[in-house]
Amino acid sequence: MPDHITHDILAEIVEVAADAVICIDATQRITFFNAGAQAIFGYTRNEIIGQRIETLIPQRFRANHARQVEEFGRSGVKSRRMGERKEIAALRKGGQEFAAEAAISQVHHDDGSTIYAVVLRDISARKRFEQRESFLAEAGEKLAAAFGSTETLTQVARLAVPTIADGCILENRTGNGFHVGATAHVNAVVEALLDELSDAGLRSPPQGHPLIEILERRAAVLIQPNAAATLVEKSRVPSYRAAVRAMNPRAALFLPLVAREQLIGALCLFRANGTFDSEDLTFAEDLARLTALALDNARLHDTVRASLRARDEMVGVVSHDLRNPVAAVKMLSMSLLKEPAAQDPDAREKIDLVCQAADQMDALIRDLLDVNRLDAGRLAIAAHPVDPATLLLESLQTLRPLVEARGIDLDLQIETDLPKVMADPERIQQTLSNLVGNAIKFSPNGSKIAVVIRRDAEGVVISVVDNGKGIAPDQLPRVFDRYWQSSRTDRQGAGLGLAIAKGIVETHGGRIWIESKPGEGTTASFTLREADDQQSD
Ligand code: ADP
């Protein structure tokens, strides 16, 4: 030991160390207990000196501990960390267990006696912090996966109880009032009572109620230790008073839920026994922040979903109602063609244009109605065994004029001995027309398009290969989204063709996918299940 550090200085350092330093003799009785040990364990030196070390160890570990100290004594090893394989726990004066880290050393005196010295650190705060951090991380994941605002609130209530409170009420803010969005309690009977709170509807809390303070100051409100009495006194709604009486909280913590600078609700936590300390407050505030963010996201999702539903309903109604007038335009212009006045070439051309426009409108209305049917699961498929080559040839009939007008070389590569597939011919022809139609639309004049039909493990695969402009990799995942088009300048469609093709193929039990390289071309493929041998057409 360097000369300038005397035994007295060392003794003083040990005495003032924040860790507990405890010495025991060979019979495992306590002979030394520093100030750190007194602060951690809650015993005074006078109370504990002469007691067995077991006093500081939870009952279930005592026998094992005594044996381990003896073994350590015999081992001749100078010092060893305790609890290397699993965490150790120690016992405070009041009987409260806490997580600890410790090391033990042994010193042999010349007179043959042995002293064991234990240095122990209280790691309960660190453990609590770690547990809370991992709880918040897990909560974040669960909330991100929650669907809609009601489910989000239910998840939060379930997460809060019992981790941070015995009871939890989540309030949604509406104007100057609140209504209960979700509740949870450790006791099932009380939980059933809390369930009824959601029926209370919108409440405007009376002056002095913590929720009013939340509205006005947007800061946490803590009521303890007489939370039950205070809350009953400040509430007017009978079901709320009954719920508070049933929970009988000693402590209540109200936290504002703030998202994008708006107060959107309140997280209310209740503890029947015990109080909330500053650490609990920080934890609860973190949970409130997470909740506000998740709730805000969920509400935005709800709004988007509701608008999409409204759009689809509107599209369904309008397209249905447009069908008859468009059919009338088509029919009347066809009959106009037979009129003597239509023999004039100029008039004839104009009537032809009206007919074409009516055809385009009719196709668009059909697509819109199909998309709506897909949504409602009402796209009827009547599949039976059919020859895939015949299907292809029939669907190409209508596209031939377009192919020729664009000088496109259409190459059909049909494997021989193909099995029959299960298909609704009209729907699969519609799919093929969509895919070949896209290939034509996005290919330059005079280029080549191949349609390949082959058999593989999944069934029969039909691919439409073009050498057109291709699709950028970041846009590829969106091509099957409805109303999606890579560029809005091209109005030869409504971005529904691939969404409908996907719906049709998947309703057939098949798979559809697109591979593409910008500048090189696109391959759209889908599978169809083979028909069983027994099935006949
Ligand atoms: P639309 O009827 O408007 O063509 P689709 O759903 O059939 O709608 O296609 C959606 C979008 O996907 C198209 O607008 C286009 O941007 C892209 N796309 C589809 N097929 C091809 C292809 N063969 N080559 C390049 N882009 C394509």
Coordinates of C-alpha atoms and ligand atoms in Angstrom, one line a residue:
M1 CA 0.0 0.0 0.0
P2 CA 1.5 3.4 -0.8
D3 CA 2.7 5.2 2.3
H4 CA 0.4 8.2 2.0
I5 CA -2.8 6.1 2.2
T6 CA -3.1 5.1 5.8
H7 CA -5.5 2.5 7.2
D8 CA -7.6 5.3 8.6
I9 CA -8.1 6.9 5.2
L10 CA -9.0 3.5 3.8
A11 CA -11.5 2.9 6.6
E12 CA -13.0 6.3 5.9
I13 CA -13.4 5.5 2.2
V14 CA -15.1 2.2 2.9
E15 CA -17.4 3.9 5.4
V16 CA -18.6 6.6 3.0
A17 CA -18.9 4.4 -0.1
A18 CA -22.3 4.5 -1.7
D19 CA -22.3 0.7 -2.0
A20 CA -22.9 -1.5 1.0
V21 CA -19.7 -3.0 2.5
I22 CA -20.5 -5.8 4.9
C23 CA -18.1 -8.1 6.7
I24 CA -19.0 -11.4 8.2
D25 CA -17.0 -13.9 10.3
A26 CA -16.6 -17.6 9.7
T27 CA -20.0 -18.3 11.4
Q28 CA -21.5 -15.8 8.9
R29 CA -22.4 -13.3 11.5
I30 CA -22.2 -9.6 10.6
T31 CA -19.1 -7.8 12.0
F32 CA -19.0 -4.6 9.9
F33 CA -21.8 -2.6 8.2
N34 CA -20.9 0.7 6.5
A35 CA -23.0 3.8 6.0
G36 CA -23.9 2.6 2.5
A37 CA -25.2 -0.6 3.9
Q38 CA -27.3 1.2 6.4
A39 CA -28.8 3.4 3.7
I40 CA -29.5 0.5 1.4
F41 CA -30.8 -2.0 3.9
G42 CA -32.5 0.4 6.4
Y43 CA -30.9 -1.2 9.5
T44 CA -28.7 0.8 11.9
R45 CA -25.3 -0.7 12.7
N46 CA -26.5 -1.4 16.3
E47 CA -29.4 -3.4 15.1
I48 CA -27.5 -5.6 12.6
I49 CA -24.0 -6.2 14.0
G50 CA -24.0 -9.8 15.4
Q51 CA -26.9 -10.9 13.3
R52 CA -26.5 -13.7 10.7
I53 CA -26.1 -12.5 7.1
E54 CA -29.3 -14.4 6.2
T55 CA -31.2 -11.5 7.7
L56 CA -30.4 -9.6 4.6
I57 CA -31.3 -12.4 2.2
P58 CA -34.8 -13.4 1.0
Q59 CA -36.0 -16.6 2.7
R60 CA -35.9 -18.8 -0.4
F61 CA -32.2 -18.1 -1.1
R62 CA -31.0 -18.5 2.5
A63 CA -29.9 -22.2 2.6
N64 CA -28.2 -22.0 -0.7
H65 CA -26.4 -18.8 0.2
A66 CA -24.9 -20.3 3.5
R67 CA -23.6 -23.3 1.5
Q68 CA -22.1 -21.1 -1.2
V69 CA -20.2 -19.0 1.3
E70 CA -18.8 -22.1 2.9
E71 CA -17.7 -23.5 -0.5
F72 CA -16.1 -20.2 -1.3
G73 CA -14.2 -20.3 2.0
R74 CA -12.9 -23.8 1.1
S75 CA -12.1 -22.8 -2.5
G76 CA -9.1 -20.6 -1.6
V77 CA -10.2 -18.2 -4.3
K78 CA -9.6 -14.6 -3.0
S79 CA -12.7 -13.0 -4.5
R80 CA -15.7 -13.8 -6.7
R81 CA -18.7 -12.0 -8.1
M82 CA -21.9 -13.3 -6.7
G83 CA -24.9 -14.3 -8.8
E84 CA -22.9 -14.7 -12.0
R85 CA -25.3 -17.1 -13.4
K86 CA -28.5 -15.5 -12.2
E87 CA -29.4 -12.2 -10.6
I88 CA -29.3 -12.0 -6.9
A89 CA -31.9 -10.4 -4.6
A90 CA -31.5 -8.9 -1.1
L91 CA -33.9 -7.9 1.6
R92 CA -34.5 -4.5 3.2
K93 CA -35.5 -4.0 6.8
G94 CA -39.2 -3.6 5.9
G95 CA -39.2 -7.0 4.1
Q96 CA -39.0 -5.4 0.6
E97 CA -36.8 -7.4 -1.9
F98 CA -34.5 -5.6 -4.3
A99 CA -32.2 -6.6 -7.2
A100 CA -28.5 -6.4 -6.4
E101 CA -25.0 -7.0 -7.7
A102 CA -22.4 -8.2 -5.3
A103 CA -18.9 -9.5 -4.9
I104 CA -17.4 -11.5 -2.0
S105 CA -13.8 -11.6 -0.9
Q106 CA -12.0 -13.5 1.9
V107 CA -9.1 -12.5 4.1
H108 CA -7.3 -15.0 6.4
H109 CA -5.7 -13.6 9.6
D110 CA -2.5 -14.9 11.1
D111 CA -4.5 -16.2 14.0
G112 CA -6.4 -18.6 11.6
S113 CA -9.6 -16.7 11.6
T114 CA -11.4 -15.7 8.3
I115 CA -13.3 -12.6 7.4
Y116 CA -15.6 -12.4 4.4
A117 CA -16.3 -9.0 2.9
V118 CA -19.3 -8.4 0.7
V119 CA -19.6 -5.3 -1.5
L120 CA -23.2 -5.0 -2.7
R121 CA -24.9 -2.5 -5.0
D122 CA -28.6 -1.8 -5.1
I123 CA -29.5 -2.1 -8.8
S124 CA -33.3 -1.9 -8.4
A125 CA -33.5 1.6 -9.9
R126 CA -31.5 0.6 -12.9
K127 CA -33.5 -2.6 -13.3
R128 CA -36.8 -0.6 -13.1
F129 CA -35.5 1.8 -15.7
E130 CA -34.5 -1.1 -18.0
Q131 CA -37.8 -2.8 -17.5
R132 CA -39.7 0.5 -18.2
E133 CA -37.6 1.2 -21.3
S134 CA -38.3 -2.3 -22.7
F135 CA -42.0 -1.9 -21.8
L136 CA -42.2 1.4 -23.7
A137 CA -40.4 -0.1 -26.7
E138 CA -42.8 -3.1 -26.7
A139 CA -45.8 -0.8 -26.2
G140 CA -44.7 1.3 -29.2
E141 CA -44.7 -1.8 -31.3
K142 CA -48.1 -3.0 -30.1
L143 CA -49.6 0.5 -30.6
A144 CA -48.2 0.8 -34.1
A145 CA -49.9 -2.5 -35.0
A146 CA -53.2 -1.5 -33.4
F147 CA -56.0 -0.9 -35.9
G148 CA -58.2 2.2 -35.4
S149 CA -58.5 4.5 -32.4
T150 CA -60.7 2.3 -30.3
E151 CA -58.3 -0.6 -30.5
T152 CA -55.4 1.8 -29.8
L153 CA -57.0 3.0 -26.6
T154 CA -57.9 -0.5 -25.4
Q155 CA -54.3 -1.6 -26.0
V156 CA -53.0 1.3 -23.9
A157 CA -55.4 0.6 -21.0
R158 CA -54.3 -3.1 -21.1
L159 CA -50.6 -2.1 -21.2
A160 CA -51.0 0.4 -18.3
V161 CA -52.7 -2.2 -16.0
P162 CA -51.0 -3.7 -14.0
T163 CA -47.5 -2.4 -15.1
I164 CA -48.0 1.2 -13.8
A165 CA -51.5 1.2 -12.2
D166 CA -54.3 -0.9 -10.8
G167 CA -56.9 0.9 -12.8
C168 CA -56.8 3.0 -16.0
I169 CA -59.4 5.2 -17.8
L170 CA -58.6 6.7 -21.1
E171 CA -60.7 9.8 -22.0
N172 CA -61.2 11.2 -25.5
R173 CA -61.6 14.9 -25.7
T174 CA -64.5 16.5 -27.6
G175 CA -64.8 20.2 -27.3
N176 CA -64.8 21.1 -23.7
G177 CA -65.8 17.7 -22.5
F178 CA -64.5 14.2 -22.4
H179 CA -65.9 10.8 -23.1
V180 CA -64.5 7.5 -21.9
G181 CA -62.7 5.6 -24.7
A182 CA -61.3 2.6 -22.9
T183 CA -60.8 1.3 -19.3
A184 CA -59.0 -1.5 -17.5
H185 CA -58.7 -2.7 -13.9
V186 CA -56.8 -5.5 -12.2
N187 CA -60.0 -6.7 -10.6
A188 CA -62.5 -8.2 -13.0
V189 CA -65.5 -7.1 -11.0
V190 CA -64.3 -3.5 -10.9
E191 CA -63.4 -3.7 -14.6
A192 CA -67.0 -4.7 -15.4
L193 CA -68.2 -1.6 -13.6
L194 CA -65.6 0.6 -15.5
D195 CA -67.0 -0.8 -18.8
E196 CA -70.2 1.0 -18.1
L197 CA -68.4 4.4 -18.1
S198 CA -68.3 4.5 -21.9
D199 CA -72.1 4.7 -21.9
A200 CA -72.1 7.9 -19.8
G201 CA -71.4 9.8 -23.1
L202 CA -69.9 13.2 -23.2
R203 CA -69.2 14.8 -19.8
S204 CA -68.3 18.3 -18.9
P205 CA -66.4 17.9 -15.7
P206 CA -67.3 20.4 -12.9
Q207 CA -64.8 23.1 -11.9
G208 CA -62.0 21.8 -9.7
H209 CA -62.0 18.3 -11.4
P210 CA -58.5 17.2 -12.5
L211 CA -59.8 16.9 -16.1
I212 CA -60.7 20.7 -16.0
E213 CA -57.1 21.4 -15.0
I214 CA -55.9 19.2 -17.8
L215 CA -58.1 21.2 -20.2
E216 CA -56.8 24.5 -18.9
R217 CA -53.2 23.8 -18.2
R218 CA -52.4 20.6 -20.1
A219 CA -50.1 19.5 -17.3
A220 CA -50.2 16.3 -15.2
V221 CA -52.4 16.4 -12.1
L222 CA -51.5 14.1 -9.1
I223 CA -53.9 13.5 -6.3
Q224 CA -52.7 11.5 -3.3
P225 CA -53.0 10.1 -0.7
N226 CA -56.9 10.6 -0.5
A227 CA -57.7 10.3 -4.2
A228 CA -61.0 8.4 -3.8
A229 CA -62.6 11.0 -1.5
T230 CA -61.4 13.9 -3.6
L231 CA -62.6 12.5 -6.8
V232 CA -66.0 11.4 -5.5
E233 CA -66.5 14.9 -4.1
K234 CA -65.5 16.5 -7.5
S235 CA -67.6 14.3 -9.8
R236 CA -71.3 14.7 -10.7
V237 CA -71.9 11.7 -12.9
P238 CA -73.3 8.8 -10.9
S239 CA -71.6 6.0 -12.9
Y240 CA -68.2 7.8 -12.5
R241 CA -68.7 8.2 -8.8
A242 CA -69.6 4.5 -8.5
A243 CA -66.5 3.6 -10.5
V244 CA -64.2 5.7 -8.3
R245 CA -65.8 4.2 -5.2
A246 CA -65.2 0.7 -6.5
M247 CA -61.6 1.4 -7.4
N248 CA -61.1 3.2 -4.1
P249 CA -57.8 4.7 -5.2
R250 CA -55.3 6.1 -2.8
A251 CA -53.5 7.8 -5.6
A252 CA -54.7 9.1 -9.0
L253 CA -52.6 10.5 -11.8
F254 CA -54.2 12.5 -14.7
L255 CA -52.0 13.1 -17.8
P256 CA -52.8 15.2 -20.9
L257 CA -52.6 13.5 -24.3
V258 CA -51.2 16.1 -26.6
A259 CA -50.6 15.6 -30.3
R260 CA -49.7 18.2 -32.9
E261 CA -50.2 20.8 -30.1
Q262 CA -53.8 19.7 -29.6
L263 CA -55.2 18.2 -26.4
I264 CA -56.8 15.1 -27.7
G265 CA -57.6 13.2 -24.4
A266 CA -56.4 12.2 -21.0
L267 CA -54.7 9.2 -19.5
C268 CA -56.0 8.6 -15.9
L269 CA -54.2 6.1 -13.7
F270 CA -55.3 4.9 -10.3
R271 CA -53.5 3.0 -7.5
A272 CA -55.5 1.4 -4.7
N273 CA -52.4 1.0 -2.5
G274 CA -49.2 3.1 -2.7
T275 CA -48.6 6.4 -4.4
F276 CA -46.9 7.6 -7.5
D277 CA -43.3 8.9 -7.1
S278 CA -41.3 11.1 -9.5
E279 CA -40.0 8.0 -11.3
D280 CA -43.6 6.8 -11.9
L281 CA -44.5 10.3 -13.1
T282 CA -41.7 10.2 -15.8
F283 CA -42.7 6.7 -16.8
A284 CA -46.4 7.7 -17.1
E285 CA -45.6 10.8 -19.0
D286 CA -43.6 8.7 -21.5
L287 CA -46.6 6.4 -21.9
A288 CA -48.9 9.4 -22.4
R289 CA -46.6 10.7 -25.1
L290 CA -46.6 7.4 -26.9
T291 CA -50.4 7.1 -26.5
A292 CA -51.1 10.6 -27.9
L293 CA -48.9 9.8 -30.9
A294 CA -50.5 6.4 -31.6
L295 CA -54.0 7.8 -31.0
D296 CA -53.4 10.7 -33.4
N297 CA -52.1 8.3 -36.0
A298 CA -55.1 5.9 -35.5
R299 CA -57.5 8.8 -35.9
L300 CA -55.9 9.9 -39.1
H301 CA -56.2 6.4 -40.3
D302 CA -59.8 6.2 -39.3
T303 CA -60.5 9.4 -41.2
V304 CA -58.7 8.2 -44.3
R305 CA -60.5 4.9 -44.2
A306 CA -63.9 6.6 -43.8
S307 CA -63.2 8.9 -46.8
L308 CA -62.1 5.9 -48.9
R309 CA -65.3 4.1 -47.9
A310 CA -67.4 7.2 -48.8
R311 CA -65.5 7.5 -52.2
D312 CA -66.1 3.9 -53.0
E313 CA -69.8 4.1 -52.1
M314 CA -70.2 7.2 -54.2
V315 CA -68.4 5.7 -57.1
G316 CA -70.6 2.6 -56.8
V317 CA -73.8 4.6 -56.8
V318 CA -72.8 7.0 -59.6
S319 CA -71.4 4.3 -61.9
H320 CA -74.5 2.2 -61.4
D321 CA -76.7 5.2 -62.3
L322 CA -74.6 6.1 -65.3
R323 CA -75.1 2.7 -66.9
N324 CA -78.5 3.3 -68.4
P325 CA -77.9 6.8 -69.8
V326 CA -74.7 5.6 -71.5
A327 CA -76.5 2.6 -72.9
A328 CA -79.1 4.9 -74.3
V329 CA -76.5 7.2 -75.9
K330 CA -74.9 4.1 -77.5
M331 CA -78.3 2.7 -78.7
L332 CA -79.5 6.0 -80.1
S333 CA -76.3 6.8 -81.9
M334 CA -76.4 3.3 -83.5
S335 CA -79.9 3.9 -84.7
L336 CA -78.9 7.4 -85.9
L337 CA -76.4 5.7 -88.2
K338 CA -79.4 4.2 -90.1
E339 CA -81.0 7.6 -90.7
P340 CA -80.7 9.1 -94.2
A341 CA -79.0 12.2 -92.7
A342 CA -76.2 9.9 -91.5
Q343 CA -75.2 9.1 -95.1
D344 CA -73.3 12.4 -95.2
P345 CA -69.7 11.4 -94.4
D346 CA -69.1 14.3 -92.0
A347 CA -72.2 13.4 -90.0
R348 CA -71.3 9.7 -90.1
E349 CA -67.8 10.4 -88.7
K350 CA -69.3 12.4 -85.8
I351 CA -71.8 9.7 -84.9
D352 CA -69.0 7.1 -85.0
L353 CA -67.1 9.3 -82.5
V354 CA -70.1 9.4 -80.2
C355 CA -70.3 5.6 -80.4
Q356 CA -66.6 5.2 -79.5
A357 CA -67.0 7.6 -76.6
A358 CA -70.0 5.7 -75.3
D359 CA -67.9 2.4 -75.6
Q360 CA -65.1 4.0 -73.6
M361 CA -67.5 5.2 -70.9
D362 CA -69.1 1.8 -70.8
A363 CA -65.7 0.2 -70.2
L364 CA -64.9 2.6 -67.5
I365 CA -68.2 2.1 -65.7
R366 CA -67.7 -1.7 -66.0
D367 CA -64.3 -1.3 -64.3
L368 CA -65.7 0.9 -61.5
L369 CA -68.4 -1.6 -60.8
D370 CA -66.0 -4.5 -60.8
V371 CA -63.8 -2.7 -58.3
N372 CA -66.8 -2.2 -56.0
R373 CA -67.8 -5.8 -56.4
L374 CA -64.3 -6.9 -55.5
D375 CA -64.5 -4.8 -52.3
A376 CA -67.8 -6.3 -51.3
G377 CA -66.5 -9.8 -52.1
R378 CA -69.3 -10.0 -54.7
L379 CA -67.1 -10.7 -57.8
A380 CA -68.8 -13.9 -58.9
I381 CA -66.4 -16.4 -60.6
A382 CA -67.9 -19.4 -62.4
A383 CA -64.7 -21.5 -63.0
H384 CA -64.7 -24.7 -65.0
P385 CA -61.9 -26.6 -66.9
V386 CA -60.9 -24.7 -70.0
D387 CA -58.0 -24.8 -72.5
P388 CA -55.6 -21.8 -71.7
A389 CA -54.5 -21.4 -75.4
T390 CA -58.2 -21.0 -76.5
L391 CA -58.7 -18.4 -73.8
L392 CA -55.7 -16.5 -75.0
L393 CA -56.7 -16.6 -78.7
E394 CA -60.2 -15.4 -77.9
S395 CA -59.1 -12.5 -75.8
L396 CA -56.6 -11.4 -78.5
Q397 CA -59.5 -11.1 -81.1
T398 CA -60.6 -7.7 -79.8
L399 CA -57.0 -6.4 -79.5
R400 CA -55.9 -7.4 -83.0
P401 CA -57.0 -4.1 -84.7
L402 CA -55.0 -2.1 -82.1
V403 CA -51.9 -4.4 -82.5
E404 CA -52.0 -3.9 -86.3
A405 CA -52.6 -0.2 -86.1
R406 CA -49.5 0.2 -83.9
G407 CA -47.4 -2.1 -86.1
I408 CA -46.7 -4.3 -83.1
D409 CA -45.3 -7.9 -83.7
L410 CA -47.3 -10.2 -81.4
D411 CA -45.5 -13.4 -80.7
L412 CA -47.4 -16.3 -79.1
Q413 CA -45.2 -19.0 -77.4
I414 CA -47.6 -21.7 -76.2
E415 CA -46.1 -24.8 -74.7
T416 CA -47.5 -28.1 -76.2
D417 CA -49.6 -30.5 -74.1
L418 CA -50.8 -27.9 -71.7
P419 CA -53.3 -29.1 -69.2
K420 CA -56.7 -27.5 -68.8
V421 CA -57.1 -24.8 -66.2
M422 CA -59.9 -23.8 -63.8
A423 CA -61.1 -20.5 -65.1
D424 CA -64.1 -18.3 -65.6
P425 CA -63.4 -17.6 -69.4
E426 CA -65.0 -14.2 -69.5
R427 CA -63.1 -13.0 -66.4
I428 CA -59.7 -14.5 -67.5
Q429 CA -60.2 -12.9 -70.9
Q430 CA -60.8 -9.6 -69.2
T431 CA -57.5 -10.1 -67.3
L432 CA -55.6 -11.0 -70.4
S433 CA -57.0 -8.0 -72.3
N434 CA -55.9 -5.7 -69.4
L435 CA -52.4 -7.1 -69.4
V436 CA -51.9 -7.2 -73.2
G437 CA -53.7 -3.8 -73.5
N438 CA -51.2 -2.3 -71.0
A439 CA -48.3 -3.9 -73.0
I440 CA -49.6 -2.2 -76.2
K441 CA -50.3 1.1 -74.4
F442 CA -46.8 1.4 -72.9
S443 CA -44.8 0.0 -75.9
P444 CA -43.5 2.1 -78.9
N445 CA -45.0 1.5 -82.4
G446 CA -43.3 -1.4 -84.2
S447 CA -42.0 -3.1 -81.1
K448 CA -42.6 -6.7 -80.1
I449 CA -44.9 -8.2 -77.5
A450 CA -44.7 -11.9 -76.5
V451 CA -47.4 -13.9 -74.7
V452 CA -45.9 -17.0 -73.2
I453 CA -48.0 -19.9 -71.7
R454 CA -46.1 -22.6 -69.8
R455 CA -46.7 -25.2 -67.1
D456 CA -44.8 -25.1 -63.8
A457 CA -45.2 -26.4 -60.2
E458 CA -47.9 -23.8 -59.4
G459 CA -50.1 -24.6 -62.4
V460 CA -50.1 -22.8 -65.7
V461 CA -48.3 -19.5 -65.9
I462 CA -49.3 -16.9 -68.5
S463 CA -46.8 -14.1 -69.1
V464 CA -47.1 -10.9 -71.2
V465 CA -43.7 -9.6 -72.1
D466 CA -43.1 -6.2 -73.6
N467 CA -40.1 -4.0 -74.6
G468 CA -41.8 -0.8 -73.6
K469 CA -40.9 2.0 -71.3
G470 CA -40.9 -0.1 -68.1
I471 CA -41.8 0.8 -64.5
A472 CA -39.4 2.5 -62.0
P473 CA -38.5 0.2 -59.1
D474 CA -40.0 2.5 -56.5
Q475 CA -43.3 2.5 -58.4
L476 CA -43.5 -1.2 -58.9
P477 CA -45.1 -2.0 -55.5
R478 CA -47.9 0.4 -56.3
V479 CA -49.0 -0.9 -59.7
F480 CA -51.8 -3.0 -58.2
D481 CA -53.2 -0.1 -56.2
R482 CA -56.5 1.1 -57.5
Y483 CA -56.6 4.4 -59.3
W484 CA -52.8 4.4 -59.5
Q485 CA -51.0 5.4 -62.7
S486 CA -47.3 6.3 -63.1
S487 CA -48.2 9.4 -64.9
R488 CA -51.4 11.3 -64.9
T489 CA -50.9 12.8 -68.3
D490 CA -52.0 9.5 -70.0
R491 CA -55.7 9.4 -69.6
Q492 CA -56.3 6.1 -71.5
G493 CA -57.4 4.4 -68.3
A494 CA -58.3 5.0 -64.7
G495 CA -55.6 3.0 -63.0
L496 CA -58.1 0.2 -62.3
G497 CA -57.0 -2.5 -64.8
L498 CA -54.3 -4.2 -62.7
A499 CA -56.3 -3.9 -59.4
I500 CA -59.2 -5.7 -61.1
A501 CA -56.8 -8.3 -62.7
K502 CA -55.3 -9.0 -59.3
G503 CA -58.8 -9.4 -57.8
I504 CA -59.9 -11.8 -60.6
V505 CA -56.7 -13.9 -60.4
E506 CA -56.7 -14.2 -56.6
T507 CA -60.4 -15.1 -56.6
H508 CA -59.4 -17.9 -59.0
G509 CA -56.8 -19.0 -56.3
G510 CA -53.9 -17.9 -58.5
R511 CA -51.1 -15.3 -58.1
I512 CA -50.2 -12.3 -60.2
W513 CA -46.9 -10.3 -60.3
I514 CA -45.0 -7.8 -62.4
E515 CA -41.3 -7.6 -63.1
S516 CA -39.9 -4.6 -64.9
K517 CA -36.8 -2.6 -65.9
P518 CA -37.2 1.0 -66.9
G519 CA -36.2 1.3 -70.6
E520 CA -36.1 -2.4 -71.1
G521 CA -39.6 -3.6 -70.7
T522 CA -42.2 -5.2 -68.4
T523 CA -43.3 -8.8 -67.8
A524 CA -46.8 -9.3 -66.2
S525 CA -47.5 -12.9 -65.2
F526 CA -50.2 -14.8 -63.5
T527 CA -50.9 -18.4 -62.6
L528 CA -54.0 -20.5 -62.9
R529 CA -54.7 -23.8 -61.2
E530 CA -54.7 -26.9 -63.3
A531 CA -58.1 -28.6 -63.6
D532 CA -58.3 -32.1 -61.9
D533 CA -58.4 -35.0 -64.3
Q534 CA -61.9 -36.0 -63.1
Q535 CA -63.3 -32.5 -63.8
S536 CA -64.7 -32.2 -67.3
D537 CA -66.1 -29.2 -69.2
Ligands
ADP1 P1 -54.6 1.8 -66.5 O1 -55.9 1.2 -66.9 O2 -54.7 3.2 -66.1 O3 -53.5 1.5 -67.4 P2 -53.6 -0.3 -64.8 O4 -54.0 -0.6 -63.4 O5 -53.8 -1.3 -65.8 O6 -54.3 1.1 -65.1 O7 -52.0 0.1 -64.7 C1 -51.6 1.0 -63.7 C2 -50.3 1.7 -64.1 O8 -49.2 0.8 -64.1 C3 -50.3 2.3 -65.5 O9 -50.9 3.5 -65.6 C4 -48.8 2.4 -65.8 O10 -48.3 3.5 -65.2 C5 -48.3 1.1 -65.1 N1 -48.2 0.0 -66.0 C6 -49.0 -1.1 -66.1 N2 -48.6 -2.0 -67.1 C7 -47.5 -1.4 -67.6 C8 -46.5 -1.9 -68.7 N3 -46.7 -3.0 -69.3 N4 -45.5 -1.0 -68.9 C9 -45.3 0.1 -68.3 N5 -46.1 0.6 -67.3 C10 -47.2 -0.2 -67.0

